[in-house]
XYZ file of C-alpha atoms in Angstrom:
259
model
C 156.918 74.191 -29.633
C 153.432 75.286 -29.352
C 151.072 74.057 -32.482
C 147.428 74.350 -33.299
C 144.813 71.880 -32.120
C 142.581 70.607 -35.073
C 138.833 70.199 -33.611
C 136.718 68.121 -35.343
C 132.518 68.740 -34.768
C 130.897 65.886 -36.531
C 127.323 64.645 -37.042
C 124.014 65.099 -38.323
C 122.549 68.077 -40.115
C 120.710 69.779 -37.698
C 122.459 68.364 -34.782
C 124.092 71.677 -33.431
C 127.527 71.468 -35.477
C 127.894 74.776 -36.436
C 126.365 76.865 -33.143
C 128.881 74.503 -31.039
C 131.592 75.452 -33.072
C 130.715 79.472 -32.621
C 130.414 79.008 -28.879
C 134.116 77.273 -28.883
C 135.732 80.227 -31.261
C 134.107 82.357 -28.428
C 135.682 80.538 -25.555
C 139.001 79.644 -26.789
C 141.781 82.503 -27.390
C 142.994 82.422 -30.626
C 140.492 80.374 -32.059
C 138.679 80.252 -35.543
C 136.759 78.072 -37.853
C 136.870 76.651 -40.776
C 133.058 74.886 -42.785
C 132.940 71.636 -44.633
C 130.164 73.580 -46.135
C 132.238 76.120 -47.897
C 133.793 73.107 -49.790
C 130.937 72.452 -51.546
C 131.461 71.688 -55.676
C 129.761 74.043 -57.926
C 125.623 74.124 -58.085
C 126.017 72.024 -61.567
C 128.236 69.817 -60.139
C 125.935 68.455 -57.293
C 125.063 64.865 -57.996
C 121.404 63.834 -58.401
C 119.591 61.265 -56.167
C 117.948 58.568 -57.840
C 114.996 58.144 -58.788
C 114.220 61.483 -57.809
C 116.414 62.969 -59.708
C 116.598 65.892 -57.195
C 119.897 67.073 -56.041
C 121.986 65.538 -53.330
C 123.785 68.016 -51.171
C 124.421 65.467 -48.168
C 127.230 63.032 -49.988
C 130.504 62.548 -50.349
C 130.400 63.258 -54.018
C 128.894 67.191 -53.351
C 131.901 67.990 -52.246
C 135.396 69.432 -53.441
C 137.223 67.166 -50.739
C 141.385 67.960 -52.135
C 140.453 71.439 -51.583
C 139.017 70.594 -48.041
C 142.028 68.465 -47.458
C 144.191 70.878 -48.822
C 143.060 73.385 -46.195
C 143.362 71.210 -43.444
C 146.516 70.584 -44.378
C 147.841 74.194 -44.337
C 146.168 74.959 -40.735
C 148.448 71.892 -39.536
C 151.345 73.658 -41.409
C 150.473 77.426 -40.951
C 147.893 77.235 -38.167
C 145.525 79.491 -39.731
C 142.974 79.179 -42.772
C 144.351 79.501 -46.397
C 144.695 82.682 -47.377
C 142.179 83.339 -50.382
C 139.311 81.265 -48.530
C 135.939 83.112 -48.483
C 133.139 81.581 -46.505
C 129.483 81.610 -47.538
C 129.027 79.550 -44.421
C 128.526 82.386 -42.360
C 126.286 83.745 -44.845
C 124.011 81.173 -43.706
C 121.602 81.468 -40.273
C 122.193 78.515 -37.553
C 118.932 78.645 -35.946
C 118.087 79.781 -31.878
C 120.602 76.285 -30.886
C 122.091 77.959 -28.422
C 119.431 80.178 -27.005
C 119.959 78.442 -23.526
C 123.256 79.559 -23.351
C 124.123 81.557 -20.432
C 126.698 84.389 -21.622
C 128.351 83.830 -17.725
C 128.788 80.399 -18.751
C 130.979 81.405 -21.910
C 132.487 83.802 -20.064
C 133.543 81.407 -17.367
C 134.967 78.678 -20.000
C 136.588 81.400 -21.776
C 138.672 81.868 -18.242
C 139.397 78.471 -17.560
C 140.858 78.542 -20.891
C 142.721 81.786 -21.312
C 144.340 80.312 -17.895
C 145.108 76.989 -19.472
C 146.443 77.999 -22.291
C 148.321 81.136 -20.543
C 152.238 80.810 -21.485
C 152.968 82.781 -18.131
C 151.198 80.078 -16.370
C 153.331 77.006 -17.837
C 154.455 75.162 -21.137
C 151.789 76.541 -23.855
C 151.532 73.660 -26.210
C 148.792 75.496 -28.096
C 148.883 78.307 -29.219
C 145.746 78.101 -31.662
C 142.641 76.117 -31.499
C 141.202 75.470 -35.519
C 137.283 73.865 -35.023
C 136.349 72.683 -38.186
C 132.789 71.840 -38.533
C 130.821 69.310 -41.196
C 128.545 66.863 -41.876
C 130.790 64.141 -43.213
C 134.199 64.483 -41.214
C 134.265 60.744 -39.472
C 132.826 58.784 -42.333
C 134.672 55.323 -43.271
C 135.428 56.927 -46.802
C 137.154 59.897 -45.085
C 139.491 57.644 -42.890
C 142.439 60.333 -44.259
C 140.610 63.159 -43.380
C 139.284 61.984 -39.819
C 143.107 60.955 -39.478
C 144.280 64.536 -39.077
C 141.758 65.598 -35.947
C 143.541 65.768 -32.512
C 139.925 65.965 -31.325
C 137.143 64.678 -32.836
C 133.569 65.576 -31.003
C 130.968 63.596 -32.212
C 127.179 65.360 -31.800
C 123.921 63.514 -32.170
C 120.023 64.141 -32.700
C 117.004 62.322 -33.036
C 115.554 61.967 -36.688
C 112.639 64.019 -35.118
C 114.730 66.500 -33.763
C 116.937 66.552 -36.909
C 113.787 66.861 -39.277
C 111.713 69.598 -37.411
C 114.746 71.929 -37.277
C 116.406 70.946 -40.742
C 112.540 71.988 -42.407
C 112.505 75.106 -40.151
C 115.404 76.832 -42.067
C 114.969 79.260 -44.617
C 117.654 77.496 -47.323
C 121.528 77.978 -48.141
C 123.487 80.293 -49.779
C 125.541 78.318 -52.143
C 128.136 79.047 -54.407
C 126.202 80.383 -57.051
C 122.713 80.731 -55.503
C 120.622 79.619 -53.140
C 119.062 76.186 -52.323
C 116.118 75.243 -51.087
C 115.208 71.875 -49.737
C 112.207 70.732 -51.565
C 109.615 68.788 -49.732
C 110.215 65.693 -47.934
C 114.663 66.715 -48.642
C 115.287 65.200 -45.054
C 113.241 61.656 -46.086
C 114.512 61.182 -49.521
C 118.030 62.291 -48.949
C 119.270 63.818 -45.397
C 118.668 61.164 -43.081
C 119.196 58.024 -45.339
C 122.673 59.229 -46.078
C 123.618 59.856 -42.879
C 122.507 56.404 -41.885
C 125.102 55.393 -44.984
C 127.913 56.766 -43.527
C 127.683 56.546 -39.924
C 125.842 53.294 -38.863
C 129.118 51.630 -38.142
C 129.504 54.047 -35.200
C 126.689 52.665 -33.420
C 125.973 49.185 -31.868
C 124.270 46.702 -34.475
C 124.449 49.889 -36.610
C 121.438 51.109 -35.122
C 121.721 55.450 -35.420
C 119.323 55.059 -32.686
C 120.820 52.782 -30.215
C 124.404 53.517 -28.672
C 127.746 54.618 -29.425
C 129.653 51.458 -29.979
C 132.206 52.650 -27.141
C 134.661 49.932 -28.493
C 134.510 51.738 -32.252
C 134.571 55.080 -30.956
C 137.602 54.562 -28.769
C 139.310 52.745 -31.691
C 138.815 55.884 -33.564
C 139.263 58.695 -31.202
C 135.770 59.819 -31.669
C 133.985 61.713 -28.231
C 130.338 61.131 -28.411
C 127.798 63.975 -26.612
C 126.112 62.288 -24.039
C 122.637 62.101 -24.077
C 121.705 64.633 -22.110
C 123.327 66.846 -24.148
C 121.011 66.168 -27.135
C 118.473 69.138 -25.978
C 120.459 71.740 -24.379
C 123.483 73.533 -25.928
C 124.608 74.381 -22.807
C 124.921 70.908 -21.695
C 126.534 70.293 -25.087
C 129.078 73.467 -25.027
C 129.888 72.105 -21.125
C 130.317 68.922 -22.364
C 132.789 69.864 -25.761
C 134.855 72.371 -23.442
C 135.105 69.483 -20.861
C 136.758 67.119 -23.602
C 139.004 69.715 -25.273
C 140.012 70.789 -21.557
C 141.436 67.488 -20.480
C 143.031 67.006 -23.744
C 144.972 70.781 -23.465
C 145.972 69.465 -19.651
C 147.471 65.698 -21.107
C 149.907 68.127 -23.604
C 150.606 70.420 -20.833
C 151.461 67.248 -18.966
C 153.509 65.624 -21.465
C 155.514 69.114 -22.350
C 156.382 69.218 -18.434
C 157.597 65.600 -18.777
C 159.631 66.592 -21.686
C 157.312 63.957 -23.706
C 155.894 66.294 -26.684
């Protein structure tokens, strides 16, 4: 019976998250989105970082995650979004990312795909791809959520990298405003959380240093390779590689009468 494949696109802010998971809706049929970011607790509701007392929008605790795992949870059931869900996300401007893009190179993934996934061509085990991008999918405290991924891409960037384009952007719409990071946001706040939650991904829980292959595997996490780091392209080629081989092991298993 055909079912939706849950996409996870995991890592830092800045990293890419969000253009990589337009460039997939674009290549897969049948494919749409859904924003940690519109799960997001009201402005009040943000917790404050101490001692600066200035909000923290990069923790666990900014966010309304039953409602996130609520929605997961009816994409596995329904394959599609709830219903009444309204996204502010794509209010919000992703930066030139994927500027080296070629629009033949879409176009040829989207082919490779629409062939794949082509009931007339064999078994169609999916029938919708759901790519469900956020800051704080893989973290150890969101071992339930994480759970639920059939795919779980895992993108990095440098803290350089990560700063210059996180202080390049304009702000967020929010759910009842706009935010603005306030100088020296990705310092005091971005990067030291994300250090928090993910060190135990890397070897001697260096963000720097490697993937800890052993974890990752363990876990079901893909990490971009480095060479993806600087080019989209690389990175979309790289995401539609993964997701590819995963579609052909169903389509595998359904001829084997295994799924």
């Amino acid at each position: 019976m055909p079912t939706t494949l849950l996409v996870g696109v995991s890592g830092p802010s800045s990293s890419g998250k969000t253009t990589l998971a337009r460039l997939l809706r674009d290549v897969f049929p049948n494919a749409f989105i859904l924003h940690e970011d519109d799960f997001y607790k009201t402005d009040a509701e943000i917790p404050l970082k101490q001692p600066d007392g200035i909000q923290d929008w990069d923790c666990l605790d900014a966010l309304d995650l039953p409602g996130l795992r609520a929605a997961l949870a009816h994409i596995k059931a329904r394959g599609a979004p709830p219903p009444d869900l309204v996204s502010k996300e794509d209010q919000n401007a992703v930066g030139d990312a994927g500027r080296d893009v070629p629009a033949e190179a879409v176009s040829a993934w989207r082919a490779r795909a629409a062939a794949l996934l082509d009931p007339a061509h064999g078994p169609a085990v999916v029938d919708r791809v759901a790519i469900v991008d956020g800051f704080l999918l893989y973290a150890e405290a969101m071992r339930d959520v994480r759970a639920l991924f059939d795919v779980r891409l895992f993108l990095r960037a440098s803290y350089g990298a990560a700063k210059a384009r996180r202080e390049t952007r304009n702000g967020y719409v929010t759910l009842e405003g706009f935010w603005e990071d306030p100088p020296g946001y990705v310092d005091k706040v971005v990067w030291p959380n994300y250090v928090r939650d993910h060190a135990f991904l890397f070897e001697g829980g260096d963000v720097h240093a490697r993937l800890d292959e052993g974890k990752c595997r363990e876990l079901g996490i893909d990490g971009m390779p480095d060479d993806a780091q600087e080019s989209m392209a690389r990175c979309l080629e790289w995401a539609c590689g993964v997701l590819h081989e995963r579609l052909k092991e169903g389509v595998k298993s359904e001829e084997k009468g295994e799924s």
